[in-house]
CSV table of N, CA and C in Angstrom, one decimal:
chain,number,residue,atom,x,y,z
A,12,MET,N,30.9,-173.2,57.9
A,12,MET,CA,30.2,-173.2,56.7
A,12,MET,C,31.1,-172.5,55.5
A,13,SER,N,31.6,-171.4,55.9
A,13,SER,CA,32.3,-170.7,55.0
A,13,SER,C,33.7,-171.3,54.6
A,14,SER,N,34.3,-172.0,55.7
A,14,SER,CA,35.6,-172.7,55.4
A,14,SER,C,35.3,-173.9,54.4
A,15,LYS,N,34.2,-174.6,54.6
A,15,LYS,CA,33.9,-175.7,53.7
A,15,LYS,C,33.7,-175.3,52.3
A,16,GLU,N,33.0,-174.0,52.1
A,16,GLU,CA,32.8,-173.5,50.7
A,16,GLU,C,34.1,-173.1,50.2
A,17,ASN,N,35.0,-172.4,51.0
A,17,ASN,CA,36.3,-172.0,50.7
A,17,ASN,C,37.2,-173.1,50.2
A,18,ALA,N,37.1,-174.2,50.9
A,18,ALA,CA,37.9,-175.4,50.6
A,18,ALA,C,37.5,-176.0,49.3
A,19,ARG,N,36.1,-176.0,49.2
A,19,ARG,CA,35.5,-176.6,47.9
A,19,ARG,C,35.9,-175.8,46.7
A,20,GLU,N,35.9,-174.4,46.9
A,20,GLU,CA,36.5,-173.5,45.8
A,20,GLU,C,37.7,-173.8,45.4
A,21,LEU,N,38.8,-174.0,46.5
A,21,LEU,CA,40.2,-174.1,46.2
A,21,LEU,C,40.5,-175.4,45.5
A,22,SER,N,39.7,-176.6,45.8
A,22,SER,CA,39.8,-177.8,45.4
A,22,SER,C,39.4,-177.8,43.9
A,23,MET,N,38.5,-177.0,43.6
A,23,MET,CA,38.0,-177.0,42.1
A,23,MET,C,38.9,-176.2,41.2
A,24,ASN,N,39.6,-175.2,41.7
A,24,ASN,CA,40.4,-174.4,41.0
A,24,ASN,C,41.9,-174.4,41.4
A,25,PRO,N,42.8,-175.2,40.7
A,25,PRO,CA,44.1,-175.3,41.1
A,25,PRO,C,44.9,-174.0,41.1
A,26,GLN,N,44.6,-173.1,40.2
A,26,GLN,CA,45.3,-171.8,40.3
A,26,GLN,C,45.1,-171.0,41.7
A,27,LYS,N,43.8,-171.0,42.0
A,27,LYS,CA,43.4,-170.4,43.5
A,27,LYS,C,44.0,-171.1,44.5
A,28,LYS,N,44.2,-172.4,44.4
A,28,LYS,CA,44.8,-173.1,45.4
A,28,LYS,C,46.3,-172.8,45.4
A,29,ARG,N,47.0,-172.6,44.3
A,29,ARG,CA,48.3,-172.2,44.2
A,29,ARG,C,48.6,-170.8,44.7
A,30,LEU,N,47.7,-169.9,44.5
A,30,LEU,CA,47.8,-168.5,44.9
A,30,LEU,C,47.7,-168.4,46.4
A,31,GLU,N,46.7,-169.2,46.9
A,31,GLU,CA,46.7,-169.4,48.4
A,31,GLU,C,47.7,-169.8,49.1
A,32,GLN,N,48.4,-170.9,48.5
A,32,GLN,CA,49.6,-171.4,49.1
A,32,GLN,C,50.7,-170.4,49.1
A,33,LEU,N,50.9,-169.7,48.0
A,33,LEU,CA,51.8,-168.6,47.8
A,33,LEU,C,51.7,-167.5,48.9
A,34,LYS,N,50.4,-167.2,49.1
A,34,LYS,CA,50.0,-166.2,50.0
A,34,LYS,C,50.4,-166.6,51.5
A,35,LYS,N,50.2,-167.9,51.7
A,35,LYS,CA,50.5,-168.4,53.1
A,35,LYS,C,52.1,-168.4,53.2
A,36,ARG,N,52.8,-168.7,52.2
A,36,ARG,CA,54.2,-168.7,52.3
A,36,ARG,C,54.8,-167.3,52.6
A,37,ARG,N,54.2,-166.3,51.8
A,37,ARG,CA,54.6,-165.1,52.0
A,37,ARG,C,54.4,-164.5,53.5
A,38,GLU,N,53.2,-164.8,54.0
A,38,GLU,CA,52.9,-164.4,55.3
A,38,GLU,C,54.0,-165.0,56.3
A,39,TYR,N,54.2,-166.4,56.1
A,39,TYR,CA,55.1,-167.0,56.9
A,39,TYR,C,56.7,-166.4,56.8
A,40,ALA,N,56.9,-166.1,55.6
A,40,ALA,CA,58.3,-165.4,55.4
A,40,ALA,C,58.3,-164.0,56.0
A,41,GLU,N,57.2,-163.2,56.0
A,41,GLU,CA,57.2,-162.0,56.8
A,41,GLU,C,57.3,-162.2,58.2
A,42,MET,N,56.7,-163.2,58.7
A,42,MET,CA,56.7,-163.5,60.2
A,42,MET,C,58.2,-163.7,60.6
A,43,VAL,N,58.7,-164.7,59.8
A,43,VAL,CA,60.1,-165.2,60.0
A,43,VAL,C,61.1,-164.0,60.0
A,44,GLU,N,60.8,-163.0,58.9
A,44,GLU,CA,61.7,-161.8,58.8
A,44,GLU,C,61.5,-160.9,60.0
A,45,LYS,N,60.3,-160.7,60.5
A,45,LYS,CA,60.1,-159.9,61.7
A,45,LYS,C,60.9,-160.5,62.9
A,46,GLN,N,60.7,-161.9,63.0
A,46,GLN,CA,61.4,-162.5,64.2
A,46,GLN,C,63.0,-162.3,64.0
A,47,GLN,N,63.5,-162.4,63.0
A,47,GLN,CA,64.9,-162.2,62.7
A,47,GLN,C,65.3,-160.9,63.0
A,48,MET,N,64.5,-159.8,62.5
A,48,MET,CA,64.9,-158.5,62.8
A,48,MET,C,64.9,-158.1,64.3
A,49,ALA,N,63.8,-158.7,64.9
A,49,ALA,CA,63.8,-158.5,66.4
A,49,ALA,C,64.9,-159.2,67.1
A,50,ALA,N,65.3,-160.3,66.7
A,50,ALA,CA,66.4,-161.0,67.4
A,50,ALA,C,67.7,-160.3,67.0
A,51,ASN,N,67.9,-159.8,65.8
A,51,ASN,CA,69.1,-159.2,65.4
A,51,ASN,C,69.4,-157.7,66.0
A,52,SER,N,68.2,-157.1,66.3
A,52,SER,CA,68.4,-155.8,66.9
A,52,SER,C,68.8,-155.9,68.3
A,53,LYS,N,69.5,-154.8,68.9
A,53,LYS,CA,69.9,-154.7,70.2
A,53,LYS,C,68.8,-154.5,71.1
A,54,SER,N,67.8,-153.8,70.8
A,54,SER,CA,66.6,-153.7,71.5
A,54,SER,C,65.4,-153.7,70.7
A,55,LYS,N,64.4,-154.2,71.2
A,55,LYS,CA,63.1,-154.2,70.4
A,55,LYS,C,62.6,-152.9,70.0
A,56,LYS,N,62.9,-151.9,70.6
A,56,LYS,CA,62.4,-150.6,70.3
A,56,LYS,C,63.0,-150.1,69.0
A,57,LYS,N,64.3,-150.6,68.8
A,57,LYS,CA,64.9,-150.1,67.5
A,57,LYS,C,64.4,-150.8,66.3
A,58,ALA,N,63.7,-151.9,66.5
A,58,ALA,CA,63.2,-152.6,65.3
A,58,ALA,C,61.9,-151.7,64.9
A,59,SER,N,62.1,-151.0,63.7
A,59,SER,CA,61.0,-150.1,63.2
A,59,SER,C,60.3,-150.9,62.4
A,60,ARG,N,59.1,-150.4,62.0
A,60,ARG,CA,58.1,-150.9,61.1
A,60,ARG,C,58.2,-150.6,59.7
A,61,GLU,N,59.0,-149.6,59.5
A,61,GLU,CA,59.2,-149.0,58.1
A,61,GLU,C,59.8,-150.0,57.2
A,62,PRO,N,60.9,-150.7,57.5
A,62,PRO,CA,61.4,-151.7,56.7
A,62,PRO,C,60.5,-152.7,56.3
A,63,VAL,N,59.5,-153.1,57.3
A,63,VAL,CA,58.6,-154.1,57.1
A,63,VAL,C,57.6,-153.7,56.0
A,64,LYS,N,57.1,-152.3,56.1
A,64,LYS,CA,56.3,-151.9,55.1
A,64,LYS,C,56.8,-151.7,53.8
A,65,ALA,N,58.2,-151.3,53.7
A,65,ALA,CA,58.8,-151.3,52.4
A,65,ALA,C,58.9,-152.7,51.8
A,66,SER,N,59.2,-153.6,52.7
A,66,SER,CA,59.3,-155.1,52.1
A,66,SER,C,57.9,-155.6,51.7
A,67,ARG,N,56.7,-155.1,52.3
A,67,ARG,CA,55.4,-155.5,51.8
A,67,ARG,C,55.2,-154.9,50.5
A,68,GLU,N,55.6,-153.6,50.3
A,68,GLU,CA,55.5,-153.0,49.0
A,68,GLU,C,56.2,-153.8,48.0
A,69,ASN,N,57.4,-154.2,48.3
A,69,ASN,CA,58.2,-155.0,47.3
A,69,ASN,C,57.6,-156.3,47.0
A,70,VAL,N,56.9,-156.9,48.0
A,70,VAL,CA,56.3,-158.2,48.0
A,70,VAL,C,55.1,-158.0,47.0
A,71,GLU,N,54.4,-156.9,47.1
A,71,GLU,CA,53.2,-156.6,46.1
A,71,GLU,C,53.8,-156.6,44.7
A,72,GLN,N,54.7,-155.9,44.6
A,72,GLN,CA,55.4,-155.8,43.2
A,72,GLN,C,55.8,-157.2,42.7
A,73,GLU,N,56.5,-157.8,43.7
A,73,GLU,CA,56.9,-159.2,43.4
A,73,GLU,C,55.7,-160.2,43.0
A,74,THR,N,54.6,-160.0,43.6
A,74,THR,CA,53.5,-160.9,43.4
A,74,THR,C,53.0,-160.8,41.9
A,75,ASP,N,53.0,-159.5,41.5
A,75,ASP,CA,52.6,-159.3,40.0
A,75,ASP,C,53.5,-160.2,39.1
A,76,VAL,N,54.8,-160.2,39.3
A,76,VAL,CA,55.7,-161.0,38.6
A,76,VAL,C,55.5,-162.5,38.7
A,77,LYS,N,55.2,-162.9,40.1
A,77,LYS,CA,54.9,-164.2,40.3
A,77,LYS,C,53.6,-164.6,39.8
A,78,MET,N,52.6,-163.9,39.8
A,78,MET,CA,51.3,-164.2,39.3
A,78,MET,C,51.4,-164.3,37.8
A,79,SER,N,52.1,-163.5,37.2
A,79,SER,CA,52.2,-163.7,35.6
A,79,SER,C,53.0,-164.9,35.3
A,80,ALA,N,54.0,-165.3,36.1
A,80,ALA,CA,54.7,-166.6,35.8
A,80,ALA,C,53.8,-167.8,36.1
A,81,GLU,N,52.9,-167.6,37.1
A,81,GLU,CA,52.0,-168.8,37.3
A,81,GLU,C,51.0,-168.9,36.3
A,82,ASN,N,50.5,-167.7,35.6
A,82,ASN,CA,49.6,-168.0,34.7
A,82,ASN,C,50.1,-168.7,33.3
A,83,VAL,N,51.5,-168.6,33.3
A,83,VAL,CA,51.9,-169.4,32.2
A,83,VAL,C,51.8,-170.9,32.6
A,84,ASP,N,52.2,-171.3,33.6
A,84,ASP,CA,52.0,-172.7,34.0
A,84,ASP,C,52.0,-172.8,35.5
A,85,TYR,N,50.8,-173.2,36.0
A,85,TYR,CA,50.7,-173.0,37.4
A,85,TYR,C,51.2,-174.3,38.2
A,86,GLU,N,51.6,-175.3,37.5
A,86,GLU,CA,52.1,-176.4,38.1
A,86,GLU,C,53.6,-176.3,38.7
A,87,TYR,N,54.3,-175.3,38.1
A,87,TYR,CA,55.7,-175.0,38.5
A,87,TYR,C,55.7,-173.8,39.4
A,88,SER,N,56.6,-173.8,40.4
A,88,SER,CA,56.8,-172.8,41.4
A,88,SER,C,58.1,-172.0,41.0
A,89,VAL,N,58.0,-170.6,40.8
A,89,VAL,CA,59.0,-169.7,40.5
A,89,VAL,C,59.9,-169.5,41.7
A,90,GLU,N,59.2,-169.6,42.8
A,90,GLU,CA,59.8,-169.5,44.1
A,90,GLU,C,60.8,-170.6,44.5
A,91,GLU,N,62.0,-170.3,44.8
A,91,GLU,CA,62.9,-171.4,45.3
A,91,GLU,C,63.9,-170.8,46.1
A,92,ASP,N,64.6,-171.7,46.9
A,92,ASP,CA,65.8,-171.3,47.7
A,92,ASP,C,66.9,-171.1,46.8
A,93,TYR,N,67.4,-169.9,46.7
A,93,TYR,CA,68.6,-169.5,45.9
A,93,TYR,C,69.7,-169.1,46.8
A,94,GLU,N,70.3,-170.2,47.3
A,94,GLU,CA,71.4,-170.1,48.2
A,94,GLU,C,72.7,-170.6,47.6
A,95,ASP,N,73.2,-170.2,46.5
A,95,ASP,CA,74.3,-170.6,45.9
A,95,ASP,C,75.5,-169.7,46.4
A,96,ASP,N,76.6,-170.0,46.0
A,96,ASP,CA,77.8,-169.3,46.6
A,96,ASP,C,77.9,-167.8,46.2
A,97,GLU,N,77.4,-167.4,45.1
A,97,GLU,CA,77.3,-166.1,44.8
A,97,GLU,C,76.3,-165.3,45.7
A,98,TYR,N,75.2,-165.8,45.9
A,98,TYR,CA,74.4,-165.3,46.9
A,98,TYR,C,74.9,-165.2,48.2
A,99,LYS,N,75.3,-166.3,48.8
A,99,LYS,CA,76.0,-166.4,50.1
A,99,LYS,C,77.0,-165.4,50.3
A,100,SER,N,77.9,-165.2,49.4
A,100,SER,CA,79.0,-164.4,49.5
A,100,SER,C,78.7,-162.8,49.4
A,101,THR,N,77.4,-162.5,48.9
A,101,THR,CA,77.1,-161.1,48.8
A,101,THR,C,76.6,-160.5,50.1
A,102,LYS,N,77.1,-159.3,50.3
A,102,LYS,CA,76.6,-158.7,51.6
A,102,LYS,C,75.7,-157.7,51.4
A,103,ASN,N,75.5,-157.1,50.4
A,103,ASN,CA,74.7,-155.9,49.9
A,103,ASN,C,73.3,-156.6,49.8
A,104,GLU,N,72.3,-156.0,50.5
A,104,GLU,CA,71.0,-156.5,50.4
A,104,GLU,C,70.3,-156.3,49.0
A,105,THR,N,70.7,-155.1,48.4
A,105,THR,CA,70.1,-154.8,47.1
A,105,THR,C,70.6,-155.8,46.0
A,106,ILE,N,71.9,-156.1,46.1
A,106,ILE,CA,72.5,-157.0,45.3
A,106,ILE,C,71.9,-158.4,45.4
A,107,LYS,N,71.6,-158.8,46.7
A,107,LYS,CA,70.9,-160.0,47.0
A,107,LYS,C,69.6,-160.1,46.4
A,108,LYS,N,68.8,-158.9,46.5
A,108,LYS,CA,67.4,-159.0,45.9
A,108,LYS,C,67.5,-159.0,44.4
A,109,LEU,N,68.5,-158.3,43.9
A,109,LEU,CA,68.7,-158.4,42.4
A,109,LEU,C,69.1,-159.9,41.9
A,110,LEU,N,69.9,-160.5,42.7
A,110,LEU,CA,70.3,-161.9,42.4
A,110,LEU,C,69.0,-162.8,42.5
A,111,MET,N,68.2,-162.6,43.5
A,111,MET,CA,67.0,-163.4,43.5
A,111,MET,C,66.1,-163.2,42.5
A,112,HIS,N,66.1,-161.9,42.0
A,112,HIS,CA,65.2,-161.6,40.8
A,112,HIS,C,65.8,-162.2,39.5
A,113,LYS,N,67.0,-162.2,39.5
A,113,LYS,CA,67.7,-162.8,38.3
A,113,LYS,C,67.4,-164.2,38.3
A,114,PHE,N,67.5,-165.0,39.4
A,114,PHE,CA,67.2,-166.4,39.4
A,114,PHE,C,65.8,-166.6,39.2
A,115,LYS,N,64.8,-165.9,39.7
A,115,LYS,CA,63.5,-166.1,39.3
A,115,LYS,C,63.2,-165.7,37.9
A,116,LEU,N,63.9,-164.7,37.2
A,116,LEU,CA,63.6,-164.5,35.9
A,116,LEU,C,64.1,-165.6,35.0
A,117,GLU,N,65.2,-166.1,35.4
A,117,GLU,CA,65.8,-167.3,34.7
A,117,GLU,C,64.9,-168.6,34.7
A,118,LYS,N,64.4,-168.7,35.9
A,118,LYS,CA,63.4,-169.8,36.0
A,118,LYS,C,62.2,-169.7,35.3
A,119,SER,N,61.7,-168.3,35.2
A,119,SER,CA,60.6,-168.0,34.4
A,119,SER,C,60.8,-168.3,33.0
A,120,LEU,N,61.9,-167.9,32.6
A,120,LEU,CA,62.4,-167.9,31.2
A,120,LEU,C,62.4,-169.5,30.8
A,121,LYS,N,63.0,-170.3,31.7
A,121,LYS,CA,63.1,-171.7,31.4
A,121,LYS,C,61.7,-172.3,31.3
A,122,LEU,N,60.8,-171.9,32.3
A,122,LEU,CA,59.4,-172.3,32.2
A,122,LEU,C,58.7,-172.0,30.9
A,123,SER,N,59.0,-170.7,30.5
A,123,SER,CA,58.3,-170.2,29.3
A,123,SER,C,58.9,-171.0,28.1
A,124,ARG,N,60.1,-171.4,28.0
A,124,ARG,CA,60.6,-172.1,27.0
A,124,ARG,C,59.9,-173.5,26.9
A,125,GLU,N,59.8,-174.0,28.1
A,125,GLU,CA,59.2,-175.4,28.2
A,125,GLU,C,57.6,-175.2,27.8
A,126,ASN,N,57.0,-174.2,28.2
A,126,ASN,CA,55.6,-174.1,27.7
A,126,ASN,C,55.5,-173.8,26.2
A,127,GLU,N,56.5,-173.1,25.7
A,127,GLU,CA,56.6,-172.9,24.2
A,127,GLU,C,56.7,-174.1,23.4
A,128,LYS,N,57.6,-175.1,24.0
A,128,LYS,CA,57.7,-176.4,23.3
A,128,LYS,C,56.4,-177.1,23.4
A,129,LYS,N,55.7,-177.1,24.6
A,129,LYS,CA,54.5,-177.7,24.8
A,129,LYS,C,53.5,-177.3,23.8
A,130,LEU,N,53.4,-175.9,23.6
A,130,LEU,CA,52.5,-175.3,22.7
A,130,LEU,C,52.7,-175.7,21.2
A,131,ASN,N,54.0,-175.6,20.9
A,131,ASN,CA,54.4,-176.0,19.6
A,131,ASN,C,54.0,-177.4,19.2
A,132,ALA,N,54.2,-178.3,20.2
A,132,ALA,CA,53.8,-179.7,20.2
A,132,ALA,C,52.2,-179.8,20.0
A,133,MET,N,51.5,-179.0,20.7
A,133,MET,CA,50.1,-179.1,20.5
A,133,MET,C,49.7,-178.5,19.2
A,134,LEU,N,50.3,-177.5,18.6
A,134,LEU,CA,50.0,-176.9,17.5
A,134,LEU,C,50.3,-177.9,16.4
A,135,GLU,N,51.4,-178.7,16.4
A,135,GLU,CA,51.7,-179.7,15.4
A,135,GLU,C,50.6,-180.7,15.5
A,136,ASN,N,50.2,-181.2,16.6
A,136,ASN,CA,49.2,-182.1,16.9
A,136,ASN,C,47.9,-181.6,16.2
A,137,SER,N,47.5,-180.5,16.5
A,137,SER,CA,46.3,-180.0,16.0
A,137,SER,C,46.3,-179.7,14.5
A,138,GLY,N,47.5,-179.4,13.9
A,138,GLY,CA,47.7,-179.4,12.4
A,138,GLY,C,47.4,-180.8,11.9
A,139,LYS,N,48.0,-181.8,12.6
A,139,LYS,CA,47.8,-183.1,12.0
A,139,LYS,C,46.4,-183.6,12.2
A,140,TRP,N,45.6,-183.2,13.2
A,140,TRP,CA,44.3,-183.6,13.4
A,140,TRP,C,43.4,-182.9,12.3
A,141,PHE,N,43.8,-181.6,12.1
A,141,PHE,CA,43.0,-180.8,11.0
A,141,PHE,C,43.3,-181.4,9.6
A,142,ASP,N,44.5,-181.9,9.4
A,142,ASP,CA,44.8,-182.6,8.1
A,142,ASP,C,44.0,-183.8,7.9
A,143,LYS,N,43.9,-184.6,9.0
A,143,LYS,CA,43.0,-185.8,9.1
A,143,LYS,C,41.5,-185.4,8.7
A,144,TYR,N,41.0,-184.3,9.5
A,144,TYR,CA,39.7,-183.8,9.4
A,144,TYR,C,39.3,-183.4,7.9
A,145,GLU,N,40.3,-182.7,7.3
A,145,GLU,CA,40.1,-182.3,5.8
A,145,GLU,C,40.1,-183.4,4.9
A,146,LYS,N,40.9,-184.5,5.2
A,146,LYS,CA,41.0,-185.8,4.4
A,146,LYS,C,39.6,-186.6,4.5
A,147,THR,N,39.1,-186.5,5.7
A,147,THR,CA,37.7,-187.1,6.0
A,147,THR,C,36.7,-186.4,5.3
A,148,LEU,N,36.8,-185.2,5.2
A,148,LEU,CA,35.7,-184.4,4.6
A,148,LEU,C,35.9,-184.5,3.1
A,149,GLU,N,37.1,-184.7,2.5
A,149,GLU,CA,37.1,-184.9,1.0
A,149,GLU,C,36.6,-186.3,0.7
A,150,GLU,N,36.9,-187.3,1.6
A,150,GLU,CA,36.3,-188.7,1.4
A,150,GLU,C,34.8,-188.7,1.5
A,151,LEU,N,34.4,-187.9,2.3
A,151,LEU,CA,32.9,-187.8,2.5
A,151,LEU,C,32.3,-187.1,1.2
A,152,GLU,N,32.9,-186.1,0.7
A,152,GLU,CA,32.4,-185.4,-0.5
A,152,GLU,C,32.4,-186.3,-1.6
A,153,ASP,N,33.5,-187.2,-1.7
A,153,ASP,CA,33.5,-188.1,-2.8
A,153,ASP,C,32.3,-189.1,-2.8
A,154,GLN,N,32.1,-189.6,-1.6
A,154,GLN,CA,31.2,-190.5,-1.4
A,154,GLN,C,29.7,-190.0,-1.7
A,155,VAL,N,29.6,-188.8,-1.2
A,155,VAL,CA,28.3,-188.1,-1.6
A,155,VAL,C,28.1,-188.0,-3.1
A,156,THR,N,29.1,-187.6,-3.7
A,156,THR,CA,29.2,-187.3,-5.2
A,156,THR,C,28.8,-188.7,-5.9
A,157,ILE,N,29.4,-189.8,-5.5
A,157,ILE,CA,29.2,-191.1,-6.0
A,157,ILE,C,27.6,-191.4,-5.6
A,158,TYR,N,27.3,-191.2,-4.5
A,158,TYR,CA,25.8,-191.5,-4.2
A,158,TYR,C,24.8,-190.7,-5.0
A,159,ASP,N,25.2,-189.5,-5.2
A,159,ASP,CA,24.4,-188.7,-6.0
A,159,ASP,C,24.2,-189.2,-7.4
A,160,GLN,N,25.4,-189.5,-8.0
A,160,GLN,CA,25.5,-190.1,-9.4
A,160,GLN,C,24.5,-191.4,-9.5
A,161,LYS,N,24.7,-192.2,-8.5
A,161,LYS,CA,23.9,-193.5,-8.5
A,161,LYS,C,22.4,-193.2,-8.3
A,162,ARG,N,22.2,-192.2,-7.6
A,162,ARG,CA,20.8,-191.8,-7.4
A,162,ARG,C,20.2,-191.3,-8.6
A,163,LYS,N,20.9,-190.5,-9.4
A,163,LYS,CA,20.4,-190.0,-10.7
A,163,LYS,C,20.1,-191.2,-11.6
A,164,ILE,N,21.1,-192.1,-11.6
A,164,ILE,CA,20.9,-193.2,-12.5
A,164,ILE,C,19.6,-194.0,-12.1
A,165,VAL,N,19.4,-194.3,-10.9
A,165,VAL,CA,18.2,-195.0,-10.4
A,165,VAL,C,16.9,-194.2,-10.7
A,166,VAL,N,17.0,-192.9,-10.6
A,166,VAL,CA,15.9,-192.1,-10.9
A,166,VAL,C,15.5,-192.1,-12.3
A,167,ASP,N,16.6,-192.2,-13.2
A,167,ASP,CA,16.3,-192.2,-14.7
A,167,ASP,C,15.8,-193.5,-15.0
A,168,ASN,N,16.3,-194.6,-14.4
A,168,ASN,CA,15.8,-196.0,-14.9
A,168,ASN,C,14.3,-196.0,-14.3
A,169,LEU,N,14.0,-195.5,-13.1
A,169,LEU,CA,12.6,-195.6,-12.6
A,169,LEU,C,11.7,-194.9,-13.6
A,170,ILE,N,12.1,-193.7,-14.1
A,170,ILE,CA,11.3,-192.9,-15.0
A,170,ILE,C,11.1,-193.6,-16.2
A,171,GLU,N,12.2,-194.3,-16.9
A,171,GLU,CA,11.9,-195.0,-18.1
A,171,GLU,C,11.0,-196.3,-17.8
A,172,ASN,N,11.3,-197.0,-16.7
A,172,ASN,CA,10.4,-198.1,-16.5
A,172,ASN,C,9.1,-197.7,-16.3
A,173,VAL,N,8.8,-196.6,-15.6
A,173,VAL,CA,7.4,-196.1,-15.4
A,173,VAL,C,6.7,-195.9,-16.7
A,174,GLY,N,7.5,-195.3,-17.6
A,174,GLY,CA,7.1,-194.9,-18.9
A,174,GLY,C,6.5,-196.2,-19.7
A,175,PHE,N,7.4,-197.2,-19.7
A,175,PHE,CA,7.0,-198.5,-20.3
A,175,PHE,C,5.7,-199.0,-19.8
A,176,LEU,N,5.7,-199.0,-18.4
A,176,LEU,CA,4.5,-199.5,-17.7
A,176,LEU,C,3.2,-198.7,-18.1
A,177,VAL,N,3.4,-197.5,-18.2
A,177,VAL,CA,2.2,-196.6,-18.6
A,177,VAL,C,1.8,-197.0,-20.0
A,178,LEU,N,2.8,-197.2,-20.9
A,178,LEU,CA,2.5,-197.5,-22.2
A,178,LEU,C,1.7,-198.8,-22.3
A,179,ARG,N,2.2,-199.8,-21.6
A,179,ARG,CA,1.6,-201.2,-21.5
A,179,ARG,C,0.3,-201.2,-21.0
A,180,MET,N,0.1,-200.3,-19.9
A,180,MET,CA,-1.2,-200.3,-19.3
A,180,MET,C,-2.3,-199.6,-20.3
A,181,GLY,N,-1.8,-198.6,-21.0
A,181,GLY,CA,-2.6,-197.9,-22.1
A,181,GLY,C,-2.9,-198.8,-23.2
A,182,LEU,N,-2.0,-199.7,-23.5
A,182,LEU,CA,-2.2,-200.5,-24.7
A,182,LEU,C,-3.1,-201.7,-24.2
A,183,GLY,N,-2.9,-202.1,-23.0
A,183,GLY,CA,-3.8,-203.3,-22.5
A,183,GLY,C,-5.2,-202.9,-22.3
A,184,ARG,N,-5.6,-201.8,-22.4
A,184,ARG,CA,-7.1,-201.4,-22.2
A,184,ARG,C,-7.8,-201.6,-23.3
């Protein structure tokens, strides 16, 4: 029952769905990292849990960055495989992490520029629609003014005609 409700919630909110996908990816990446550490170590006893804990803290810090980038436009993924020559040739893990952050920031910057263009286009369109709205209001105001003038003329004519009718009826008696 709860899995159906959870699936329904995720299908209704694309951002939640995206966050869930990222969470699953992170868990999978952690699992693969643990397996690699276990395979690389000479004995399984040497594989300590401290690096894993440290990486989890880093992942939590990274999620804040990722989540803020997702709020910009959740259709794009900031996470990508950054395995270019510079990254492959680097042996220092800190530099690799910095390179990954650099690539992610560049991707976020690119996405923010695209979003800025989209927002500027939306702003232009809303300005055009507002101009059309103002023009329509002015036309409506002109029509109401014309209607009011015609109404005054008709009322004045009615009053004059009723006055003549009253005089005729008074004379006719």
